[in-house]
Amino acid sequence: MSGLERDNNSKRFIAVDGGGTKTACVIGDGCGHILAACSGESSNIKSRPWDEVKLELSTLIERVMELSHSDSSQLDGIFLGMAGADRPEDREQFVSFLEERFAGKVPITIHNDAVTALSAGTWGEAGIVLISGTGSIAYGYLPETDTYVRAGGWGYLLGDEGSGFDIGKKALTAVMKQHDGRGAQTELTELILSHWSLRDPNQIITYVYGQPNVRTAMAELAKLVVTAAKSGDSMALTIMEEAIEELAELALTVNRRLADIQPGTETKQLPLVLSGGVFSDDWFMNLLGQQTGIRTSGLRLSRLRIPPVAGCYILALKQAGITITELVKKRIGAWETGRKV
Amino acid sequence: MSGLERDNNSKRFIAVDGGGTKTACVIGDGCGHILAACSGESSNIKSRPWDEVKLELSTLIERVMELSHSDSSQLDGIFLGMAGADRPEDREQFVSFLEERFAGKVPITIHNDAVTALSAGTWGEAGIVLISGTGSIAYGYLPETDTYVRAGGWGYLLGDEGSGFDIGKKALTAVMKQHDGRGAQTELTELILSHWSLRDPNQIITYVYGQPNVRTAMAELAKLVVTAAKSGDSMALTIMEEAIEELAELALTVNRRLADIQPGTETKQLPLVLSGGVFSDDWFMNLLGQQTGIRTSGLRLSRLRIPPVAGCYILALKQAGITITELVKKRIGAWETGRKV
């Protein structure tokens, strides 16, 4: 073990990936060893009261420190990727709270949670992440200029084009149009009615508007649309092709803006990391790869290979000036599978 | 005064138009004289507790009876057009409540509130109403078969195509796309920011998601889209043309289905009554009239000439077997302007 390794060995970094449904937290040393992990409920400040979010974060941080027998004095950085923390005021709130908690002795960094998925796909290097889960967003990063660029992600009333919710909404609209005698016949009616155990499209109204989490319930329909599209249903195919176009536009907009920011850089060969439930289907991922703009852009499509919270840990290390060597990558990669490197 | 007139003169009919924002109630005799009117808050059972809706209705009915010095024994019918009362179970609830209130001695009829707008435009005769307000729906009626036919109106998550909300949502999406660097330039950004007194599209998110009634707030943007479209903004024009296509499809679907129900009837020359805030603009109404399907359908476009609650009163009269003569129409038409006929 080199002197630098020994030094980094005793340092501690905490990473938090705060999504809409759960919050993941890990602690690791300065050499890429993740020492402990735990998770809790949502820490999205748009959907939970601030006091609950604070409690959730405190509990998770204390738990990983305890599990790893770490001391506050060892902490060299906390990196948070938080859903719903888009505005500077929102981020300031998190930073103040944690700075107070650690008496201002630990560097705190906070970003949108898309950034953690991105860094999990690129080991913190340049690239673009395209997320299609319940919502959708594209995020790009160029380390040379430390610039993040974003497109989409404006929520279900103003954006989220190509997301699971968007796909599900179009499917339901198609079902109601068929029911009215407008619009084409589609297998989606049968698939959705049977998925929700309903007899009749009229029942969809009461069912949908009565859901405690209507966006999630509608986003889940995306997988039925994929099924129908694969079996050749032309309405389902149209919906999926529209989603592909919207998602491609998100990624290509970010790519274009990264190129504008640093004209010298080669942004044509960047990795395009795909994340979120809608991309879990290979057929859909391939469809995106074949989209004209994406195909000619030279972007290299991939899925996440490590969990977003591990990407967040990488950013914590980089923030502290630690190089992400092949050994560090190997150690982080091994964490998920539980192997020791 | 004929014997029939004298007889009808002492009869009383109550009409209720229960919308999403207010409830209108009138009482009239059997000859077309509206004797008293009052109004209260929403009686939409989807947005207010049932106990409040019951109280609202009781209060309004008692008030018009009092104002017109009418006695329960004179009541010959109550006709309600209620927003949100789409399912048979919902309607049953209203009927039971009022039957109990009047000891089963008064015939109670209940329909969707689109029916009241329709009858206000056609004096209760055959026709189609197309509504584009916050939501959208088309409703058609053939008295020969006593059949009502409906298309659309499935709410903001599954339908309401071409509504104010739909138009407003597309406008906001266009603004956010321009902000991202996707999508075209549009005047809508300036117009919407200035309408809401915001400086920057980033502020739209917090503003919109923080609205107590986000659907109404978004639907109000439709008038800005009309303004921008008139001044030649191509994004706004596209949005309005899409709305026209969707609204035309709603009306033409209803027209086609009415023709299917009664193939012998001439459904080609039916009146198409336009109602709701979006149609208050002449330019937009004319655009609909020029839409290919509408133009070739022979449907005769018009706006409401009497308030929906008066249409509801007409239905109450018809329900009791009273013919809507020219004199009756004249009397009802005069009510709004306060003239005595």
XYZ file of C-alpha atoms in Angstrom:
682
model
C 0.000 0.000 0.000
C 1.473 3.375 -1.051
C 1.550 6.353 1.315
C -1.239 7.969 -0.659
C -3.349 4.819 -0.436
C -2.793 4.625 3.312
C -3.823 8.240 3.672
C -6.922 7.820 1.494
C -7.731 4.593 3.306
C -8.639 6.437 6.477
C -10.712 9.095 4.717
C -14.473 8.724 4.537
C -16.924 9.883 1.860
C -20.694 9.714 2.002
C -22.898 9.564 -1.072
C -26.674 9.963 -1.136
C -28.962 9.198 -4.078
C -32.308 10.716 -3.172
C -35.007 9.606 -5.583
C -38.754 9.990 -5.644
C -39.456 6.601 -4.098
C -36.328 5.771 -2.057
C -33.066 7.202 -0.814
C -29.837 5.217 -1.045
C -26.790 6.068 1.049
C -23.261 4.633 1.050
C -20.011 5.397 2.815
C -16.640 4.571 1.334
C -12.995 5.307 1.842
C -10.685 7.253 -0.458
C -9.545 4.134 -2.340
C -12.855 2.930 -3.795
C -13.881 0.570 -1.010
C -17.561 0.979 -0.201
C -17.747 0.164 3.511
C -21.453 0.295 4.264
C -24.793 1.031 2.652
C -28.373 1.550 3.722
C -31.549 2.975 2.280
C -34.703 4.773 3.365
C -37.814 6.343 1.906
C -38.127 9.243 -0.544
C -36.210 12.437 0.168
C -37.822 14.449 -2.607
C -38.570 17.876 -1.114
C -41.352 18.337 -3.662
C -43.302 15.389 -2.291
C -42.301 15.262 1.402
C -42.166 17.897 4.158
C -38.698 19.333 4.751
C -38.611 18.128 8.371
C -39.166 14.539 7.253
C -36.499 14.839 4.546
C -34.002 16.175 7.106
C -34.774 13.308 9.471
C -34.435 10.769 6.643
C -31.014 12.138 5.690
C -29.716 12.378 9.290
C -30.810 8.820 9.998
C -29.181 7.394 6.868
C -25.910 9.267 7.376
C -25.657 8.243 11.033
C -26.463 4.656 10.113
C -23.679 4.311 7.505
C -21.188 5.963 9.834
C -22.127 3.534 12.599
C -22.099 0.485 10.294
C -18.628 1.409 9.030
C -17.326 2.452 12.493
C -16.413 5.846 11.056
C -15.773 9.008 12.963
C -16.957 12.490 11.923
C -13.355 13.665 11.916
C -12.596 11.214 9.084
C -15.296 12.639 6.805
C -13.832 14.355 3.766
C -16.926 14.955 1.665
C -20.628 14.396 1.250
C -22.140 14.309 -2.214
C -25.890 14.336 -2.671
C -27.923 13.795 -5.838
C -31.449 14.831 -4.911
C -34.656 14.557 -6.905
C -36.708 17.732 -6.792
C -33.753 19.912 -5.731
C -33.547 21.899 -8.948
C -33.497 25.488 -7.775
C -30.464 27.122 -6.126
C -32.662 27.937 -3.091
C -33.549 24.258 -2.704
C -29.894 23.224 -2.792
C -28.910 25.958 -0.373
C -31.386 24.491 2.113
C -29.638 21.090 2.029
C -26.160 22.589 2.221
C -27.028 24.794 5.230
C -28.609 21.901 7.064
C -25.608 19.587 6.565
C -23.007 22.289 7.172
C -24.649 22.976 10.507
C -24.784 19.254 11.264
C -21.020 18.895 10.626
C -20.002 22.297 12.003
C -18.861 23.409 8.550
C -15.914 20.965 8.559
C -17.043 18.694 5.712
C -17.363 19.822 2.078
C -20.986 19.341 0.963
C -21.981 19.132 -2.708
C -25.473 18.766 -4.058
C -26.849 18.139 -7.518
C -29.956 16.923 -9.295
C -30.328 13.125 -9.029
C -29.841 12.784 -12.796
C -26.172 13.604 -12.180
C -25.692 10.542 -9.988
C -27.089 8.264 -12.709
C -24.820 9.953 -15.232
C -21.681 9.458 -13.156
C -22.617 5.825 -12.497
C -22.580 5.344 -16.259
C -19.391 7.279 -17.025
C -17.313 6.936 -13.809
C -17.694 10.674 -13.456
C -16.315 11.420 -16.907
C -17.928 13.303 -19.805
C -21.197 11.904 -21.065
C -24.941 12.206 -21.304
C -27.575 10.372 -19.305
C -31.073 9.908 -20.688
C -33.637 8.851 -18.103
C -37.094 7.517 -18.878
C -38.859 6.291 -15.771
C -42.071 7.815 -14.449
C -40.627 11.121 -15.715
C -37.936 11.886 -18.297
C -34.829 14.077 -18.497
C -31.454 14.286 -20.245
C -28.344 15.482 -18.433
C -24.880 16.041 -19.829
C -21.501 16.738 -18.242
C -18.139 17.974 -19.485
C -15.453 17.721 -16.790
C -13.110 20.072 -18.701
C -15.440 22.976 -18.049
C -17.265 21.435 -15.042
C -20.495 22.214 -16.874
C -23.791 20.379 -16.492
C -26.415 20.791 -19.199
C -30.020 19.706 -18.907
C -33.051 19.222 -21.154
C -36.544 18.165 -20.118
C -37.622 16.911 -16.723
C -40.201 19.639 -16.245
C -42.763 17.308 -14.692
C -45.998 15.773 -15.911
C -47.803 19.079 -16.518
C -45.094 20.775 -18.603
C -42.771 18.082 -19.857
C -41.589 14.536 -19.180
C -41.897 13.753 -22.895
C -41.210 10.099 -23.711
C -41.509 9.078 -20.045
C -43.471 6.109 -18.743
C -46.217 8.517 -17.658
C -46.346 10.117 -21.101
C -46.541 6.690 -22.774
C -49.216 5.498 -20.327
C -51.281 8.667 -20.813
C -51.234 8.269 -24.591
C -52.249 4.619 -24.230
C -55.217 5.532 -22.024
C -56.238 8.346 -24.370
C -56.173 5.862 -27.267
C -58.369 3.464 -25.273
C -60.923 6.191 -24.495
C -60.903 7.350 -28.136
C -61.614 3.820 -29.331
C -64.379 3.585 -26.723
C -65.923 6.838 -28.053
C -65.835 5.602 -31.618
C -63.031 8.013 -32.531
C -59.538 6.690 -33.211
C -58.325 3.275 -34.252
C -58.857 -0.178 -32.801
C -56.063 -1.184 -30.459
C -55.066 -4.193 -28.404
C -54.271 -1.731 -25.618
C -57.905 -1.745 -24.475
C -57.832 -5.474 -23.705
C -54.342 -5.310 -22.178
C -55.073 -2.374 -19.880
C -58.510 -3.603 -18.771
C -57.078 -6.990 -17.912
C -54.002 -5.477 -16.181
C -56.271 -3.454 -13.892
C -58.962 -6.160 -13.648
C -61.659 -3.901 -15.103
C -64.526 -4.978 -17.338
C -65.255 -1.800 -19.263
C -63.434 1.404 -20.380
C -66.029 3.447 -18.444
C -64.502 2.012 -15.266
C -61.070 3.374 -16.194
C -62.108 6.914 -15.212
C -63.024 6.088 -11.620
C -60.037 3.756 -11.341
C -57.443 6.234 -12.633
C -58.665 9.368 -10.833
C -58.964 7.328 -7.626
C -55.322 6.165 -7.588
C -53.251 7.407 -4.616
C -50.250 7.742 -6.949
C -51.786 8.221 -10.367
C -48.511 9.077 -12.143
C -46.824 5.839 -11.093
C -49.931 3.808 -11.931
C -50.086 5.321 -15.417
C -46.316 4.984 -15.974
C -46.588 1.248 -15.284
C -48.728 0.914 -18.409
C -45.632 1.624 -20.545
C -44.653 -2.041 -20.364
C -48.059 -3.037 -21.805
C -47.537 -0.589 -24.658
C -44.154 -2.222 -25.353
C -45.853 -5.648 -25.388
C -48.571 -4.460 -27.783
C -46.055 -2.686 -30.027
C -43.887 -5.825 -30.247
C -46.933 -7.856 -31.268
C -47.582 -5.358 -34.079
C -50.407 -3.187 -32.686
C -50.121 -0.059 -34.802
C -51.434 2.377 -32.157
C -48.906 1.054 -29.629
C -46.132 1.272 -32.227
C -47.024 4.888 -32.971
C -46.938 5.760 -29.264
C -43.518 4.115 -28.820
C -42.127 5.789 -31.940
C -43.274 9.181 -30.661
C -41.566 8.423 -27.341
C -38.351 7.518 -29.179
C -38.440 10.805 -31.111
C -38.980 12.853 -27.934
C -36.247 11.012 -26.022
C -33.800 11.298 -28.925
C -34.523 15.025 -29.069
C -33.726 15.368 -25.350
C -30.365 13.593 -25.718
C -29.407 15.356 -28.959
C -30.285 18.776 -27.517
C -27.919 18.156 -24.614
C -25.242 16.888 -27.003
C -25.575 19.992 -29.179
C -25.400 22.309 -26.191
C -22.304 20.565 -24.815
C -20.649 21.039 -28.229
C -21.614 24.733 -28.155
C -20.092 25.197 -24.712
C -16.751 23.744 -25.680
C -16.446 23.754 -29.468
C -12.978 22.202 -29.354
C -14.077 19.054 -27.499
C -15.082 15.862 -29.222
C -18.694 15.552 -28.106
C -19.633 13.227 -30.941
C -18.334 10.075 -29.306
C -19.708 10.671 -25.805
C -21.360 7.806 -23.941
C -25.143 8.032 -23.785
C -26.169 6.265 -20.602
C -29.753 5.014 -20.488
C -31.524 4.771 -17.163
C -35.074 4.219 -15.889
C -37.678 1.491 -16.217
C -38.722 2.202 -19.806
C -35.190 1.361 -21.038
C -35.150 -1.989 -19.242
C -36.625 -3.446 -22.433
C -33.922 -4.332 -25.020
C -36.268 -3.863 -27.954
C -36.983 -0.275 -26.905
C -33.293 0.470 -26.279
C -32.440 -0.839 -29.754
C -35.223 1.255 -31.288
C -33.596 4.341 -29.761
C -30.205 3.265 -31.144
C -31.719 3.071 -34.629
C -33.330 6.525 -34.461
C -31.756 8.587 -37.269
C -30.426 11.433 -35.115
C -28.972 9.098 -32.497
C -27.458 6.761 -35.101
C -25.682 9.569 -36.934
C -24.609 11.354 -33.725
C -22.017 8.726 -32.881
C -23.175 8.681 -29.247
C -22.377 5.319 -27.646
C -25.465 3.834 -25.931
C -25.054 1.888 -22.712
C -26.963 1.015 -19.569
C -25.874 1.691 -15.999
C -23.398 -0.890 -14.766
C -23.251 0.286 -11.159
C -26.093 1.720 -9.031
C -26.591 5.521 -9.122
C -25.508 5.860 -5.479
C -22.111 4.403 -6.448
C -21.929 7.067 -9.170
C -22.546 9.622 -6.473
C -19.681 8.163 -4.432
C -17.385 8.555 -7.469
C -18.307 12.243 -7.585
C -17.527 12.580 -3.873
C -14.048 11.134 -4.529
C -13.446 13.371 -7.554
C -14.603 16.380 -5.575
C -11.828 15.629 -3.068
C -9.251 15.463 -5.860
C -8.959 11.670 -5.852
C -8.285 10.125 -9.276
C -10.674 7.389 -10.365
C -8.046 4.802 -11.329
C -8.798 1.396 -12.837
C -8.281 -0.106 -9.383
C -10.808 2.276 -7.846
C -13.310 1.376 -10.590
C -12.688 -2.319 -10.004
C -13.327 -1.932 -6.286
C -16.520 0.040 -6.799
C -17.689 -2.390 -9.477
C -17.035 -5.269 -7.107
C -19.139 -3.734 -4.336
C -22.426 -4.518 -5.995
C -21.554 -8.144 -6.555
C -20.106 -8.406 -3.050
C -16.660 -9.562 -4.202
C -13.560 -8.259 -2.479
C -10.870 -6.732 -4.729
C -105.414 32.607 -21.425
C -106.521 29.152 -22.565
C -107.533 26.443 -20.112
C -104.271 24.648 -20.754
C -102.316 27.837 -20.172
C -104.165 28.462 -16.913
C -103.401 24.931 -15.790
C -99.724 25.144 -16.755
C -99.512 28.571 -15.157
C -99.874 27.136 -11.682
C -97.371 24.323 -12.239
C -93.786 24.734 -11.102
C -90.575 23.318 -12.585
C -87.102 23.565 -11.102
C -83.941 23.401 -13.176
C -80.396 23.067 -11.842
C -77.211 23.532 -13.840
C -74.431 22.197 -11.625
C -71.030 23.081 -13.012
C -67.513 22.769 -11.700
C -67.339 26.335 -10.403
C -70.958 27.338 -9.727
C -74.490 25.968 -9.585
C -77.384 27.857 -11.186
C -80.983 27.188 -10.235
C -84.237 28.551 -11.668
C -87.934 27.939 -11.107
C -90.527 28.510 -13.785
C -94.145 27.782 -14.528
C -95.497 25.515 -17.262
C -95.822 28.371 -19.777
C -92.190 29.450 -20.073
C -92.159 32.162 -17.405
C -89.032 31.910 -15.291
C -90.148 33.166 -11.885
C -86.975 33.201 -9.838
C -83.295 32.334 -10.055
C -80.359 32.013 -7.727
C -76.911 30.510 -7.739
C -74.396 28.908 -5.405
C -71.010 27.249 -5.450
C -69.921 24.093 -7.271
C -72.042 20.971 -6.917
C -69.586 18.681 -8.695
C -69.503 15.476 -6.636
C -66.007 14.770 -7.954
C -64.605 17.886 -6.332
C -66.871 18.435 -3.272
C -68.027 16.135 -0.467
C -71.505 14.705 -0.989
C -72.861 16.324 2.188
C -71.861 19.767 0.930
C -73.379 19.102 -2.487
C -76.668 18.021 -0.858
C -76.732 21.166 1.274
C -75.961 23.349 -1.752
C -78.847 21.812 -3.712
C -81.349 21.966 -0.831
C -80.513 25.589 -0.178
C -80.882 26.607 -3.826
C -84.146 24.737 -4.307
C -85.667 26.183 -1.144
C -84.505 29.651 -2.105
C -86.157 29.642 -5.579
C -89.358 28.227 -4.107
C -89.392 30.967 -1.518
C -88.548 33.724 -3.995
C -91.349 32.601 -6.304
C -93.827 31.955 -3.448
C -94.241 28.398 -4.713
C -95.602 25.473 -2.809
C -94.223 21.928 -2.927
C -97.605 20.667 -4.102
C -97.244 22.772 -7.276
C -93.937 21.129 -8.242
C -94.259 19.053 -11.381
C -90.654 18.260 -12.140
C -87.022 18.838 -11.272
C -84.375 18.552 -13.954
C -80.691 18.540 -13.022
C -77.670 18.736 -15.293
C -74.719 17.894 -13.062
C -70.993 17.994 -13.791
C -69.201 14.896 -12.581
C -72.388 12.792 -12.412
C -71.465 10.437 -15.225
C -72.020 7.019 -13.727
C -75.494 5.542 -13.101
C -74.549 5.135 -9.395
C -73.767 8.863 -9.158
C -77.123 9.782 -10.681
C -78.989 7.338 -8.451
C -77.518 9.149 -5.444
C -79.035 12.469 -6.554
C -82.381 10.945 -7.449
C -82.725 9.131 -4.082
C -81.832 12.244 -2.166
C -84.392 14.427 -3.973
C -87.101 11.763 -4.018
C -86.769 11.497 -0.267
C -86.841 15.284 0.053
C -90.108 15.496 -1.932
C -91.643 12.266 -0.626
C -91.486 10.728 -4.100
C -94.174 13.103 -5.404
C -92.054 15.026 -7.924
C -90.480 13.481 -11.035
C -86.691 13.906 -10.830
C -84.460 13.691 -13.902
C -80.698 13.970 -13.950
C -78.154 14.220 -16.738
C -74.600 15.277 -17.389
C -74.238 19.092 -17.454
C -73.350 18.976 -21.165
C -77.001 18.160 -21.818
C -78.163 21.456 -20.317
C -75.844 23.405 -22.608
C -77.097 21.386 -25.567
C -80.747 22.061 -24.823
C -80.045 25.753 -24.291
C -78.729 25.801 -27.854
C -81.475 23.716 -29.471
C -84.554 24.405 -27.305
C -84.415 20.744 -26.375
C -84.491 19.550 -29.981
C -82.006 17.356 -31.851
C -78.472 18.658 -32.034
C -74.888 18.413 -30.880
C -73.095 20.527 -28.311
C -69.321 20.893 -28.406
C -67.819 22.307 -25.227
C -64.277 23.611 -24.879
C -63.722 25.244 -21.518
C -61.220 23.956 -18.962
C -62.187 20.487 -20.259
C -63.810 19.361 -23.519
C -66.687 17.095 -24.540
C -69.226 16.608 -27.340
C -72.810 15.577 -26.625
C -75.549 14.779 -29.082
C -79.294 14.220 -28.723
C -82.018 12.772 -30.919
C -85.495 13.292 -29.412
C -87.051 10.696 -31.743
C -85.144 7.934 -29.957
C -84.504 9.851 -26.720
C -80.847 8.922 -27.176
C -77.883 10.865 -25.870
C -74.455 10.183 -27.385
C -71.169 11.360 -25.960
C -67.526 11.635 -27.024
C -64.589 12.879 -24.952
C -64.758 14.570 -21.573
C -62.596 11.960 -19.878
C -60.698 14.531 -17.833
C -57.192 15.981 -17.984
C -55.368 12.662 -17.503
C -57.206 10.671 -20.198
C -58.883 13.125 -22.504
C -60.138 16.711 -22.722
C -58.511 17.052 -26.151
C -58.785 20.559 -27.587
C -59.786 22.019 -24.209
C -58.358 25.160 -22.646
C -56.223 22.962 -20.391
C -54.910 20.978 -23.358
C -54.050 24.177 -25.238
C -52.407 25.708 -22.159
C -50.367 22.552 -21.508
C -49.066 22.495 -25.067
C -48.164 26.177 -24.809
C -46.183 25.610 -21.603
C -44.468 22.552 -23.078
C -43.439 24.676 -26.091
C -42.047 27.342 -23.756
C -39.993 24.780 -21.798
C -38.746 23.205 -25.047
C -37.586 26.575 -26.313
C -35.909 27.182 -22.958
C -34.073 23.833 -23.254
C -32.859 24.632 -26.743
C -35.204 22.076 -28.297
C -38.193 23.208 -30.331
C -38.894 26.448 -32.119
C -38.839 30.065 -31.000
C -42.251 31.271 -29.943
C -43.868 34.490 -28.729
C -45.649 32.364 -26.147
C -42.650 32.589 -23.801
C -42.927 36.381 -23.561
C -46.718 36.325 -23.357
C -46.921 33.695 -20.610
C -44.076 35.132 -18.515
C -45.647 38.563 -18.637
C -49.172 37.197 -17.943
C -47.910 35.506 -14.772
C -45.404 38.289 -13.901
C -42.426 35.933 -14.030
C -38.925 36.793 -15.208
C -37.632 33.424 -16.365
C -39.014 30.074 -17.656
C -37.335 28.335 -14.692
C -39.849 30.120 -12.460
C -42.756 28.573 -14.374
C -42.214 25.203 -12.677
C -42.612 26.472 -9.124
C -45.458 28.746 -10.208
C -47.481 26.078 -12.018
C -47.031 23.216 -9.548
C -47.850 25.621 -6.708
C -51.248 26.696 -8.106
C -54.259 25.774 -5.938
C -56.241 25.079 -9.127
C -53.590 24.251 -11.682
C -56.035 23.124 -14.403
C -57.926 26.409 -14.409
C -54.679 28.395 -14.313
C -53.332 26.484 -17.316
C -56.640 26.676 -19.206
C -56.561 30.471 -18.916
C -53.453 30.482 -21.104
C -55.588 29.454 -24.097
C -56.489 33.090 -24.727
C -52.780 33.977 -24.974
C -52.307 31.191 -27.511
C -55.177 32.655 -29.550
C -53.506 36.082 -29.394
C -50.146 34.679 -30.502
C -51.744 32.599 -33.266
C -53.611 35.638 -34.614
C -50.365 37.606 -34.731
C -48.820 34.798 -36.791
C -46.725 32.879 -34.241
C -46.314 29.509 -35.925
C -46.059 27.435 -32.716
C -49.298 28.987 -31.415
C -50.970 28.396 -34.789
C -49.945 24.736 -34.735
C -51.372 24.316 -31.216
C -54.682 25.938 -32.215
C -54.916 23.866 -35.403
C -54.370 20.680 -33.392
C -57.129 21.793 -31.019
C -59.461 22.406 -33.977
C -58.760 18.914 -35.342
C -59.427 17.286 -31.961
C -62.629 19.277 -31.382
C -63.892 18.591 -34.903
C -63.228 14.887 -34.336
C -65.309 14.975 -31.133
C -68.281 16.623 -32.874
C -68.060 14.467 -36.009
C -67.824 11.260 -33.955
C -71.049 12.181 -32.177
C -72.688 13.098 -35.492
C -71.657 9.753 -37.026
C -72.933 7.819 -34.035
C -76.282 9.640 -34.078
C -76.632 8.724 -37.743
C -75.823 5.090 -36.905
C -78.491 5.016 -34.195
C -81.220 6.286 -36.452
C -80.174 5.800 -40.080
C -83.422 7.283 -41.381
C -82.985 10.648 -39.642
C -81.359 13.620 -41.291
C -78.379 14.141 -38.996
C -76.452 16.121 -41.581
C -78.152 19.419 -40.903
C -78.148 19.283 -37.109
C -77.204 22.387 -35.128
C -73.710 22.254 -33.604
C -73.852 24.410 -30.498
C -70.501 25.748 -29.270
C -70.036 26.432 -25.592
C -67.160 27.206 -23.218
C -64.542 29.924 -22.913
C -62.334 28.830 -25.795
C -65.165 29.433 -28.293
C -65.766 32.972 -27.039
C -63.238 34.060 -29.659
C -64.817 34.586 -33.121
C -61.581 33.809 -34.946
C -61.369 30.400 -33.289
C -65.053 29.643 -33.933
C -64.586 30.507 -37.601
C -61.487 28.307 -37.795
C -63.627 25.392 -36.591
C -66.274 26.222 -39.189
C -63.612 26.026 -41.916
C -62.250 22.649 -40.783
C -62.763 20.233 -43.682
C -64.841 17.640 -41.811
C -67.083 20.251 -40.199
C -67.509 22.224 -43.425
C -68.579 19.166 -45.417
C -70.768 17.772 -42.614
C -73.429 20.429 -43.071
C -73.625 20.931 -39.286
C -74.875 24.439 -38.490
C -72.562 26.177 -35.987
C -74.044 28.486 -33.376
C -73.358 29.776 -29.902
C -75.648 29.505 -26.891
C -78.348 32.173 -26.929
C -79.802 31.432 -23.497
C -77.944 30.324 -20.340
C -77.523 26.547 -19.793
C -79.834 26.614 -16.761
C -82.638 27.860 -19.047
C -81.906 24.896 -21.319
C -82.339 22.691 -18.305
C -85.732 24.336 -17.626
C -86.787 23.545 -21.194
C -85.970 19.876 -20.535
C -88.043 19.973 -17.349
C -91.014 21.265 -19.369
C -90.552 18.685 -22.117
C -90.248 15.958 -19.515
C -93.722 16.942 -18.274
C -95.116 16.714 -21.805
C -95.295 20.491 -22.352
C -94.676 21.576 -25.951
C -91.984 24.220 -26.437
C -94.038 26.632 -28.580
C -92.715 29.845 -30.090
C -94.403 31.733 -27.254
C -92.635 29.592 -24.646
C -89.303 30.227 -26.409
C -90.000 33.944 -26.500
C -90.746 34.005 -22.778
C -87.608 32.048 -21.888
C -85.520 34.165 -24.248
C -86.910 37.296 -22.616
C -85.969 36.141 -19.125
C -82.282 36.818 -19.584
C -82.849 40.333 -20.800
C -85.452 40.950 -18.100
C -88.215 41.914 -20.539
C -91.788 40.779 -19.869
C -93.530 38.918 -22.699
